[in-house]
Coordinates of C-alpha atoms and ligand atoms in Angstrom, one line a residue:
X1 CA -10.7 6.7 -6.0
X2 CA -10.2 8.0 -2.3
X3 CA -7.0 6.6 -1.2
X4 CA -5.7 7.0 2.1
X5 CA -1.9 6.6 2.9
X6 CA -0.9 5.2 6.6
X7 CA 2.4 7.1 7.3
X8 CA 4.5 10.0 6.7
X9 CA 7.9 8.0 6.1
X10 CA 9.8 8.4 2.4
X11 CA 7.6 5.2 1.2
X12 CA 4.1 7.1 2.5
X13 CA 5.2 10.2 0.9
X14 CA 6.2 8.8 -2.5
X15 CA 2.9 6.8 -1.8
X16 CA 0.7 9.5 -1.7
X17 CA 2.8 11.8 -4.5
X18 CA 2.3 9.0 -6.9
X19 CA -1.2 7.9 -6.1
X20 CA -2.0 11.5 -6.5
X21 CA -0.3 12.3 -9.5
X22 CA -2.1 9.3 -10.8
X23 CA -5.7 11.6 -10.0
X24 CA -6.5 9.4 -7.1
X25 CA -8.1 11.9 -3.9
X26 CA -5.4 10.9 -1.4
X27 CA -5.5 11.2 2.4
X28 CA -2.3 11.6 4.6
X29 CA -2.0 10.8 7.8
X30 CA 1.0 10.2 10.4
X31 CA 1.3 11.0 14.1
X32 CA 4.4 13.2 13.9
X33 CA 3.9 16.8 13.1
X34 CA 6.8 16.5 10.8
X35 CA 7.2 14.3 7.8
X36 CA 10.4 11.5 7.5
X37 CA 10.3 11.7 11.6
X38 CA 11.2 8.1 11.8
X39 CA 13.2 5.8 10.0
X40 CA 13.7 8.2 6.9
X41 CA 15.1 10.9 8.4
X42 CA 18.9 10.6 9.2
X43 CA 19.6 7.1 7.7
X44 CA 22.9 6.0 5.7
X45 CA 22.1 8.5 2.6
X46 CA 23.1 6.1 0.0
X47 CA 20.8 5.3 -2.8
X48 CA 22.1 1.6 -3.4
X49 CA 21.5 0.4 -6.7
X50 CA 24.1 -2.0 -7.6
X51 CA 24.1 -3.2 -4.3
X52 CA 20.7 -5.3 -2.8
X53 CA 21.8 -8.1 -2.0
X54 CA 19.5 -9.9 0.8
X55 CA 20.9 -10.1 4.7
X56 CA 19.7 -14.0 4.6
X57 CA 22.0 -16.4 2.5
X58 CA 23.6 -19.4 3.0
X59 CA 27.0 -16.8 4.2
X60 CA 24.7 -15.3 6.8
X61 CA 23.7 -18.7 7.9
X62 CA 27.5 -19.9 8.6
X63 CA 28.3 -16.6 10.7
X64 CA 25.4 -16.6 12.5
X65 CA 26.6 -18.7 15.1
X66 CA 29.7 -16.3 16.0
X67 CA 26.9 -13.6 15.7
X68 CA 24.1 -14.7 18.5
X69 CA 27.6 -15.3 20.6
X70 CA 28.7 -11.5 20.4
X71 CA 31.6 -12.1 18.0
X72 CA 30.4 -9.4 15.5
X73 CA 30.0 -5.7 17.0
X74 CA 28.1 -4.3 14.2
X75 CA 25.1 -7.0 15.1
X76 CA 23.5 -7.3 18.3
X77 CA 20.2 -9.5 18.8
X78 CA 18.4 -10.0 22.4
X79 CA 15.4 -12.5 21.3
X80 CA 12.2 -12.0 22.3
X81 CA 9.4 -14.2 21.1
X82 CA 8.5 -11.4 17.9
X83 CA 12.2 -12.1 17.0
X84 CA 12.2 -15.8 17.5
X85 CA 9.2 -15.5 14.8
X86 CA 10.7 -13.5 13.0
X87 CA 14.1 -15.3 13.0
X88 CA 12.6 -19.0 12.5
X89 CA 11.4 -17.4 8.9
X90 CA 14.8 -16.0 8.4
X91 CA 16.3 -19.1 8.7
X92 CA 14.1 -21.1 6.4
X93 CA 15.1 -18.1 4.1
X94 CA 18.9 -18.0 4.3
X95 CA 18.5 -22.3 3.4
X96 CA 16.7 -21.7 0.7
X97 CA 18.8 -20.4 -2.1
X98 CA 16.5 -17.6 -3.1
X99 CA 19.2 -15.4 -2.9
X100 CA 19.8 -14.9 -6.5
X101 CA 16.0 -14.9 -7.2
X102 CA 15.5 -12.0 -4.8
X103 CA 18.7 -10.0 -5.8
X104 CA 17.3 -10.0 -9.4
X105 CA 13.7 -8.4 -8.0
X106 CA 15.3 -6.2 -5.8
X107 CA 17.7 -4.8 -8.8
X108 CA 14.4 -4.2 -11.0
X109 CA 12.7 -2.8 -7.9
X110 CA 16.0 -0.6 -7.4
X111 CA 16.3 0.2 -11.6
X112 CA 12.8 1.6 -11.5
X113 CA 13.2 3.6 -8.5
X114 CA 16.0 5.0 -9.8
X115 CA 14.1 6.0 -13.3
X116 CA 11.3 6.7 -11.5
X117 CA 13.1 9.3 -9.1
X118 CA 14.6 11.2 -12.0
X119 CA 11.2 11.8 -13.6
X120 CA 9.7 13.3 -10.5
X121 CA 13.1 15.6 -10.0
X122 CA 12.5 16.7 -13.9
X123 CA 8.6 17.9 -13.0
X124 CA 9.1 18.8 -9.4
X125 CA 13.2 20.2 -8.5
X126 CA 13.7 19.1 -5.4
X127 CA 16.8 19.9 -3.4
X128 CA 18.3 17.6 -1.3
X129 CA 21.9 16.9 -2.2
X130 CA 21.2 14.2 -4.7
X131 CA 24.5 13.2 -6.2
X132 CA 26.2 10.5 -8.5
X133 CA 28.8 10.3 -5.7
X134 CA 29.9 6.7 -7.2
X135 CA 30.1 4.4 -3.8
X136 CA 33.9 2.7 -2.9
X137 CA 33.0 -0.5 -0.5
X138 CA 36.2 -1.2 1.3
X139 CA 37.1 -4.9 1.9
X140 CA 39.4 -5.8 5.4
X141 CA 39.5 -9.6 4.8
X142 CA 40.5 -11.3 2.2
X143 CA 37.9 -13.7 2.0
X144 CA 34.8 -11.1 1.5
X145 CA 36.8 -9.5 -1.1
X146 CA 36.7 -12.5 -3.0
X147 CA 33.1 -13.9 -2.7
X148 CA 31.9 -10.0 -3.9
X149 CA 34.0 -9.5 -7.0
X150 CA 31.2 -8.2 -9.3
X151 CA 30.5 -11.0 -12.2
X152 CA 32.1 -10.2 -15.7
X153 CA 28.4 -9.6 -16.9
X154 CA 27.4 -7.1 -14.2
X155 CA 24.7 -5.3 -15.2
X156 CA 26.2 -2.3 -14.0
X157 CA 30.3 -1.0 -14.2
X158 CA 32.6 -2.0 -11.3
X159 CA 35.9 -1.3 -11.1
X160 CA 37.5 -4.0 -8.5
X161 CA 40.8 -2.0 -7.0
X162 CA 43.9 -2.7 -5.1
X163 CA 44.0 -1.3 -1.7
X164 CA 46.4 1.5 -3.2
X165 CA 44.0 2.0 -5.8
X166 CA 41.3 2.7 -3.1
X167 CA 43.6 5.5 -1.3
X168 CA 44.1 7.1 -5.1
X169 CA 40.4 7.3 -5.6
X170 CA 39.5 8.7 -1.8
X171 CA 42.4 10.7 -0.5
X172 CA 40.7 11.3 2.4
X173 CA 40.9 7.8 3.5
X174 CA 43.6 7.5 6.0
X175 CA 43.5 3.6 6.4
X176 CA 46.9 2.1 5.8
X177 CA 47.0 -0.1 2.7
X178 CA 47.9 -3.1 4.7
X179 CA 44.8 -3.2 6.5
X180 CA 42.8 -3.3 3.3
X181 CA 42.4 -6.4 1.0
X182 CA 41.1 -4.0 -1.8
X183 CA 37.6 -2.0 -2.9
X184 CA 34.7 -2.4 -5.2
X185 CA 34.0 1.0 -7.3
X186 CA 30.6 1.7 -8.8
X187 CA 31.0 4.9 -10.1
X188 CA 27.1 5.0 -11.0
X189 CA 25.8 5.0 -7.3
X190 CA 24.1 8.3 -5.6
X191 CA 23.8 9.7 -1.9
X192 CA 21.2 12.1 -1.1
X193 CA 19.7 13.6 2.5
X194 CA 16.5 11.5 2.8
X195 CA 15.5 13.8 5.5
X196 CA 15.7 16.7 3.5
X197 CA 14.0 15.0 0.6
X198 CA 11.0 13.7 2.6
X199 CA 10.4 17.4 3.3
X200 CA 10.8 18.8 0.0
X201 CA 8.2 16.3 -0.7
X202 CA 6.0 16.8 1.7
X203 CA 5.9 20.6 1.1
X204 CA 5.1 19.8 -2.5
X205 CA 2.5 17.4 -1.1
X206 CA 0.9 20.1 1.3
X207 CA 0.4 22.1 -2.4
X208 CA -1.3 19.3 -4.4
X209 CA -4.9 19.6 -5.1
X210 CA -5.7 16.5 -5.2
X211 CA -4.0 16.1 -1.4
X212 CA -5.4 16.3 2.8
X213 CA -3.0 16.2 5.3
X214 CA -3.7 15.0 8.7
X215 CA 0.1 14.8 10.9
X216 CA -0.6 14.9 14.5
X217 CA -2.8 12.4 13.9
X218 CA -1.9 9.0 16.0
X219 CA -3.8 5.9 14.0
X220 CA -6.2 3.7 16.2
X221 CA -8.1 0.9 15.2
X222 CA -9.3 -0.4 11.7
X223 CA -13.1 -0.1 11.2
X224 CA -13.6 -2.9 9.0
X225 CA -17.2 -4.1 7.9
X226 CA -18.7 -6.9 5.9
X227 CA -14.7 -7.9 5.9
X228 CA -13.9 -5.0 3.9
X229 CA -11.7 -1.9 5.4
X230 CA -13.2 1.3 5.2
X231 CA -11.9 3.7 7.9
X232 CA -9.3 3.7 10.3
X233 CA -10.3 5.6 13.9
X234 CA -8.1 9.0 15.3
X235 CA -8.5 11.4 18.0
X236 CA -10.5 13.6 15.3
X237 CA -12.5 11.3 13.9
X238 CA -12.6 8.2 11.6
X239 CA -11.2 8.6 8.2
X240 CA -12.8 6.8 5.6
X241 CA -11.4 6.0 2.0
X242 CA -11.6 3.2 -0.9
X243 CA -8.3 1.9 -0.4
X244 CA -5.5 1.9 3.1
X245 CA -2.0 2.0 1.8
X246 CA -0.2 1.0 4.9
X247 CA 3.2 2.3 5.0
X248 CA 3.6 2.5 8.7
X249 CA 7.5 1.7 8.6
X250 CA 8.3 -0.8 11.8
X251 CA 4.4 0.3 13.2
X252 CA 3.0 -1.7 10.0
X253 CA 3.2 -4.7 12.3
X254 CA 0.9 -3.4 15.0
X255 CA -1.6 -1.5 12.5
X256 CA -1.6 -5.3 10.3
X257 CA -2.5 -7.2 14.0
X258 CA -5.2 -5.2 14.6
X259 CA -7.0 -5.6 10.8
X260 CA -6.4 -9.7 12.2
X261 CA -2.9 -10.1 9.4
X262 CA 0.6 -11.3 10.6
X263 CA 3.0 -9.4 8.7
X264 CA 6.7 -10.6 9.0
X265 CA 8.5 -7.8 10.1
X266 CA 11.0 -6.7 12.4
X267 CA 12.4 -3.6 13.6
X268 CA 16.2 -3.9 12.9
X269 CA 17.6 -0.7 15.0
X270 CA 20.8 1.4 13.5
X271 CA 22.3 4.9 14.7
X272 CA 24.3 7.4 12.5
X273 CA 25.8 10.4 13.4
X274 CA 26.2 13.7 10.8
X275 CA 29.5 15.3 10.9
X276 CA 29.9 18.9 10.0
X277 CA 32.2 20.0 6.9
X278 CA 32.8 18.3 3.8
X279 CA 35.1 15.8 3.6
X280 CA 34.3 12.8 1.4
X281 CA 34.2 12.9 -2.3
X282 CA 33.0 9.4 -2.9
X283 CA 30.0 7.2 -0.7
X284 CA 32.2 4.4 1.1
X285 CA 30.7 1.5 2.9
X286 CA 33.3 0.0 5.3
X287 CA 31.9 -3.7 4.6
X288 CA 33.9 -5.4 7.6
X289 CA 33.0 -2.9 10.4
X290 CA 28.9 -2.7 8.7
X291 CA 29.5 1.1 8.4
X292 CA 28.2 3.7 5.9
X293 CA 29.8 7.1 5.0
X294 CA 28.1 9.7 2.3
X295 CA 28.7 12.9 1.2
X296 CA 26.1 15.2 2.1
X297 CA 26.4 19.1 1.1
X298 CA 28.3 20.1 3.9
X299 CA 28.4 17.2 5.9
X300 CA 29.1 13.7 6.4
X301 CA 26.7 11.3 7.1
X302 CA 28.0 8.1 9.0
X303 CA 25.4 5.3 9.2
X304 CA 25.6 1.4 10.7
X305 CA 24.8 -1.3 12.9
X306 CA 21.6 -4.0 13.6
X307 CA 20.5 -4.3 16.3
X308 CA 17.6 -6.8 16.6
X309 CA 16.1 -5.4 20.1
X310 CA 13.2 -4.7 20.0
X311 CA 11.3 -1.2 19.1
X312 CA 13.5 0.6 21.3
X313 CA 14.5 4.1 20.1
X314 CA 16.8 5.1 22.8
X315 CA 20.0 6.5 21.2
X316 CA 22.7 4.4 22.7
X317 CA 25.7 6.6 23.4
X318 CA 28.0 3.1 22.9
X319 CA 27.1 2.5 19.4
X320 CA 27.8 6.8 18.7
X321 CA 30.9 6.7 20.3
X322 CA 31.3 3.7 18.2
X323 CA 30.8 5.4 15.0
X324 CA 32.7 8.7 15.9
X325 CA 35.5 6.4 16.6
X326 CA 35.5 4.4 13.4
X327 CA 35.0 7.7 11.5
X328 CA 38.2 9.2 12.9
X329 CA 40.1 6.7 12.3
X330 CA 38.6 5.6 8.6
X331 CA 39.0 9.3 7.5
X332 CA 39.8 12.9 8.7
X333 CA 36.6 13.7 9.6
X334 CA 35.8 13.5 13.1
X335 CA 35.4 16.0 16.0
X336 CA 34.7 19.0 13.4
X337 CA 31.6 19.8 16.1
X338 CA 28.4 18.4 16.8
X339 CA 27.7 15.3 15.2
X340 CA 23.6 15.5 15.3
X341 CA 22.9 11.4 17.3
X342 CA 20.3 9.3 15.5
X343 CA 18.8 6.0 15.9
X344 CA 16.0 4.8 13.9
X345 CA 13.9 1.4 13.0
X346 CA 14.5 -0.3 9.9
X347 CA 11.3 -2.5 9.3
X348 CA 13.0 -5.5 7.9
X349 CA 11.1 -9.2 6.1
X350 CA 13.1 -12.1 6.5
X351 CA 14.1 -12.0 2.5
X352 CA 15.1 -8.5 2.2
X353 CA 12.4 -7.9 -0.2
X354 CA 9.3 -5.4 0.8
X355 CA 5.8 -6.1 1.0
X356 CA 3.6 -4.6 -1.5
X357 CA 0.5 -4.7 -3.0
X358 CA -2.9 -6.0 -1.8
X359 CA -3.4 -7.6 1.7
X360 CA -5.8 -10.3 2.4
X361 CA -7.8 -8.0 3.7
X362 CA -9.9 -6.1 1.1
X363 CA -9.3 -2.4 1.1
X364 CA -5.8 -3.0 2.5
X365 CA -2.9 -2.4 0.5
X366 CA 0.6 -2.7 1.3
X367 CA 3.8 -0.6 0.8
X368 CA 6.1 -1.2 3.5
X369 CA 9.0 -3.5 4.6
X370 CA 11.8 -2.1 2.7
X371 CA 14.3 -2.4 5.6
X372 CA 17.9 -1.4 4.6
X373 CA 16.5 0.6 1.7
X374 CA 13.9 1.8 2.0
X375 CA 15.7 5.3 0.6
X376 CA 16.8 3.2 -2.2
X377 CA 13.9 1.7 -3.4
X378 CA 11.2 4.2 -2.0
X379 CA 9.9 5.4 -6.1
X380 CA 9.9 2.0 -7.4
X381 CA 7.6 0.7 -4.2
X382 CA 5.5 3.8 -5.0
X383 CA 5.0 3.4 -8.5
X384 CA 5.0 -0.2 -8.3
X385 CA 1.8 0.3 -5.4
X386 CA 0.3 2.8 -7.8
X387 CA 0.4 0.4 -11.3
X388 CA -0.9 -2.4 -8.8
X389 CA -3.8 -0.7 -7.2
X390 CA -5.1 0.6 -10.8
X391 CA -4.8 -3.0 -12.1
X392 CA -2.5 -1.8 -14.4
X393 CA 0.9 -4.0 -16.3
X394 CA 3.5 -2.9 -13.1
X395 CA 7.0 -2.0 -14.9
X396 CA 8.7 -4.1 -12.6
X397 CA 7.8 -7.7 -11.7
X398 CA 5.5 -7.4 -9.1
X399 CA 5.2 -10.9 -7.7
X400 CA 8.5 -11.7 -6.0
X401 CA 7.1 -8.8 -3.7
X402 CA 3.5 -10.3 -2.8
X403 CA 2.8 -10.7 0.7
X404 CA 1.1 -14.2 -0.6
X405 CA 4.9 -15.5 0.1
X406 CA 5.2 -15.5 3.3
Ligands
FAD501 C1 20.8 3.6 10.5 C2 20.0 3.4 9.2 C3 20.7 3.6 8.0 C4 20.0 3.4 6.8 N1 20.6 3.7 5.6 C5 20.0 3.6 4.4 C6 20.6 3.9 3.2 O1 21.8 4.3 3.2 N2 19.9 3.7 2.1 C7 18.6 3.2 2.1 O2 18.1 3.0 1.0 N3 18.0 3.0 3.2 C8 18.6 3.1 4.4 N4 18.0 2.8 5.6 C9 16.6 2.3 5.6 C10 15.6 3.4 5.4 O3 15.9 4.5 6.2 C11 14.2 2.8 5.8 O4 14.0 1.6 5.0 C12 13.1 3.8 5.4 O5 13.3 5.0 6.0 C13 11.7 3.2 5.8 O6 10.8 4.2 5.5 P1 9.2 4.0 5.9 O7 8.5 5.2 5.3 O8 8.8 2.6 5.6 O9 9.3 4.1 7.5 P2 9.4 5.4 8.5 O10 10.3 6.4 7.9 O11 9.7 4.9 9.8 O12 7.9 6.0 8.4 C14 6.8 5.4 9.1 C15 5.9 6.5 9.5 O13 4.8 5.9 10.1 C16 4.4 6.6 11.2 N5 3.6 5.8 12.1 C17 3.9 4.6 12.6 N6 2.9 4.1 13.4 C18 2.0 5.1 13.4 C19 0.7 5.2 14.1 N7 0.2 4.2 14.9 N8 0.0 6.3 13.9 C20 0.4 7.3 13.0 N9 1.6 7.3 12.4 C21 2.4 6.2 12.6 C22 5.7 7.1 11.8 O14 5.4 8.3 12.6 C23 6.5 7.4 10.6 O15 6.5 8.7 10.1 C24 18.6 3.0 6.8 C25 18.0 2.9 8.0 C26 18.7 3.1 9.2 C27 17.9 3.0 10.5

């Protein structure tokens, strides 16, 4: 089958290398010169496994009062009527109790990406600083400590540590003990540069027979006849295939308009800055301040924020100074040189869970939607696509990710 791939992001990438793998003729094609340009390419670094919760849940709903009035920094929202949309669905979500049913799908989603990773990294070495870091998410109040204590029948280990304990584990942590209520270990969880992977990828991509490549190539309108897609327009030409995988990050939207779908997402905006020199032994997630830190090989990546604004991509020099000030005074990290600014668009669904599989419009499949972890749960989504558009058993259930919920 000819299968062309909308987007050069981690989820088009593992797209395309699993659709070709499977023998499918794949087409490539993203505006950016570069792969990972976007959203993938200097986001938190922390492949998530253990942790995928949804943002909506009945919690969210009884903060999000103090939230829309400015009380939390780490969240900014200026509605617009996308967002009001958007935020309506959200809503329904977070008073619907489907938290549990969507943590379960995303931990299956997350279980096979994880599998699914280390089989690629056995055929194809990639090098991008993959590493079982284990992940420490620090706990200021008292109250979030105790509504995350992992359950005694957590599928995977967690240590739950005192404040002290947390200092022991991370000596480079220079918060005093007193401002902690205490840490969740999972020594399982990995960090790794999805920059640098995309690339590796991509390169690897650029190599497969079965493989065209067309960056530089901005993506116009959907030809679609006798309701059936069959080629999308560019400056060079239309390209025609058997099947669309669109994997257009926070542009899925506008690309899903045009073919005449609504597609319910939203770009949520975060920054992160990458410090020079290694510092960090462990990947930490600040849970009160909504800030990420990994270990990268020679660096330190420091993620956070969501901002619902729009698809802005200014880099707001605010929200770095913001993050170079919460490094410095989290660890001893800060101010080693220069700390590389980013800002990118996570393309978030109300529920947290990504869209994929086949559109209502024939041709069309999706793969997109991932939001906060996208890095995470890019394999799964890709071999999940692949199983689905074969019409083969998926190794995953496939259903709680069906655009047919929304
Ligand atoms: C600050 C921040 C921290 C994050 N931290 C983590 C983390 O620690 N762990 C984790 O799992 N995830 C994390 N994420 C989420 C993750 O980065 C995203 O979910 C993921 O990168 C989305 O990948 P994508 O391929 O869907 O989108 P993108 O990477 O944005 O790719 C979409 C591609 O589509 C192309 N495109 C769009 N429109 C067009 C068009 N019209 N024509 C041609 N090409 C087009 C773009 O050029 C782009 O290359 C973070 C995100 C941010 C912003």
């Amino acid at each position: 089958m000819k299968v062309c791939v909308l987007g050069a992001g981690v989820v088009g990438l593992t797209s395309a290398w699993w659709l070709a793998e499977a023998g499918h003729r794949v087409t490539l094609v993203d505006r950016h010169p570069c792969p990972g340009a976007e959203a993938s390419a200097a986001n938190g670094a922390q492949l998530s496994y253990a942790f995928v919760a949804p943002f909506a849940s009945p919690a969210m709903l009884r903060k999000l009062p103090g939230m829309l009035l400015g009380g939390e920094d780490a969240i900014r929202v200026a509605p617009d009527p996308e967002l009001i949309a958007w935020g309506l669905r959200f809503l329904r979500v977070c008073a619907s109790g489907e938290v549990g049913r969507t943590t379960a799908a995303q931990l299956a989603l997350a279980a096979l990406s994880r599998a699914e990773l280390a089989q690629l990294l056995q055929a194809q070495p990639l090098d991008f600083g993959l590493r079982t870091a284990g992940k420490l998410v620090l706990y200021r109040k008292a109250g979030d400590f105790v509504e995350a204590r992992p359950s005694p029948g957590a599928a995977v280990a967690q240590q739950v540590l005192t404040p002290a304990e947390c200092l022991t584990l991370e000596p480079s942590l220079k918060i005093a003990p007193s401002a902690l209520a205490g840490g969740i270990y999972t020594p399982s969880e990995q960090v790794g540069d999805c920059g640098a992977f995309c690339a590796q990828l991509f390169a690897r991509l650029r190599r497969h027979s079965n493989v065209e490549i067309r960056m530089s190539t901005p993506i116009g309108r959907p030809i679609v006849k006798r309701g059936i897609l069959t080629g999308i327009a560019t400056d060079a030409g239309a390209i025609e295939a058997d099947r669309f995988v669109l994997s257009l990050g926070a542009g899925s939207k506008a690309f899903a308009r045009a073919c005449g779908l609504t597609l319910p997402i939203y770009p949520v905006k975060g920054h992160s800055i990458t410090i020079p020199g290694d510092a960090l032994a462990h990947s930490v997630t600040d849970y009160s301040r909504k800030i990420v830190y990994a270990p990268l090989d020679g660096a330190t990546r420091v993620a956070g924020f969501a901002d619902f604004k729009g698809y802005d991509l200014t880099i707001e020099p605010a929200r770095i100074a913001t993050l170079e000030k919460a490094a410095s005074a989290t660890f001893d990290i800060a101010g080693k040189g220069e700390n590389s600014p980013w800002a990118g668009l996570r393309p978030m669904t109300p529920d947290s869970r990504p869209l994929i599989g086949p559109s209502p419009l024939s041709g069309l499949y999706l793969n997109t939607g991932q939001g906060m972890l996208g890095w995470t749960l890019a394999c799964g989504s890709a071999r999940l696509l692949t199983d689905l558009i074969e019409g083969k058993e998926p190794l995953c259930p496939a259903e709680p990710f069906a655009v047919t919920r929304f």
